[in-house]
Amino acid sequence: MAEIELNVLTGQCLKRRMDNIELVKKEVLAWQNYRNNKNSKVNWQFTTDDARIKLSRLYPTIEN
């Protein structure tokens, strides 16, 4: 989810040249406030069951 937000931040806020770090901080803070107030959500289309099938090597089976 963090990678998704960073991609959105880059596309909506950081896609242009800014002359100083103070401007970057100001723009990112404004973007962050906007995103938080909008209550943006992630539309997950990859279910846990799908993940367990596709990524089986990352979900080891524990045998008794």
mmCIF file of N, CA and C in Angstrom, residues 1 14 16 18 25 31 34 39 42 46 48 60 64:
data_model
loop_
_atom_site.group_PDB
_atom_site.id
_atom_site.type_symbol
_atom_site.label_atom_id
_atom_site.label_comp_id
_atom_site.label_asym_id
_atom_site.label_seq_id
_atom_site.Cartn_x
_atom_site.Cartn_y
_atom_site.Cartn_z
ATOM 1 N N MET A 1 0.820 -1.185 0.000
ATOM 2 C CA MET A 1 0.000 0.000 0.000
ATOM 3 C C MET A 1 0.870 1.257 0.000
ATOM 4 N N LEU A 14 4.989 15.422 -7.342
ATOM 5 C CA LEU A 14 6.434 15.560 -7.525
ATOM 6 C C LEU A 14 6.888 15.412 -8.974
ATOM 7 N N ARG A 16 7.291 17.507 -11.210
ATOM 8 C CA ARG A 16 7.855 18.732 -11.777
ATOM 9 C C ARG A 16 9.096 19.140 -11.000
ATOM 10 N N MET A 18 11.328 21.323 -8.676
ATOM 11 C CA MET A 18 11.158 22.276 -7.583
ATOM 12 C C MET A 18 12.543 22.725 -7.141
ATOM 13 N N LYS A 25 8.764 20.118 0.763
ATOM 14 C CA LYS A 25 8.096 19.813 2.034
ATOM 15 C C LYS A 25 6.690 20.398 2.072
ATOM 16 N N TRP A 31 -0.296 17.876 -0.121
ATOM 17 C CA TRP A 31 -0.803 16.663 -0.765
ATOM 18 C C TRP A 31 -1.243 15.655 0.286
ATOM 19 N N TYR A 34 -4.529 16.634 1.811
ATOM 20 C CA TYR A 34 -5.595 16.368 0.843
ATOM 21 C C TYR A 34 -5.953 14.886 0.824
ATOM 22 N N ASN A 39 -9.925 10.546 2.474
ATOM 23 C CA ASN A 39 -10.107 9.150 2.897
ATOM 24 C C ASN A 39 -9.928 8.200 1.722
ATOM 25 N N VAL A 42 -7.727 1.862 -1.114
ATOM 26 C CA VAL A 42 -7.128 0.997 -2.129
ATOM 27 C C VAL A 42 -8.163 -0.041 -2.514
ATOM 28 N N PHE A 46 -6.700 -8.475 -5.633
ATOM 29 C CA PHE A 46 -5.920 -9.684 -5.460
ATOM 30 C C PHE A 46 -6.232 -10.194 -4.060
ATOM 31 N N THR A 48 -6.609 -12.743 -0.668
ATOM 32 C CA THR A 48 -5.662 -13.541 0.114
ATOM 33 C C THR A 48 -5.572 -14.953 -0.444
ATOM 34 N N PRO A 60 4.351 -20.657 3.408
ATOM 35 C CA PRO A 60 4.638 -22.069 3.675
ATOM 36 C C PRO A 60 3.510 -22.754 4.436
ATOM 37 N N ASN A 64 1.703 -30.655 10.972
ATOM 38 C CA ASN A 64 1.806 -31.144 12.359
ATOM 39 C C ASN A 64 2.546 -32.444 12.435
#
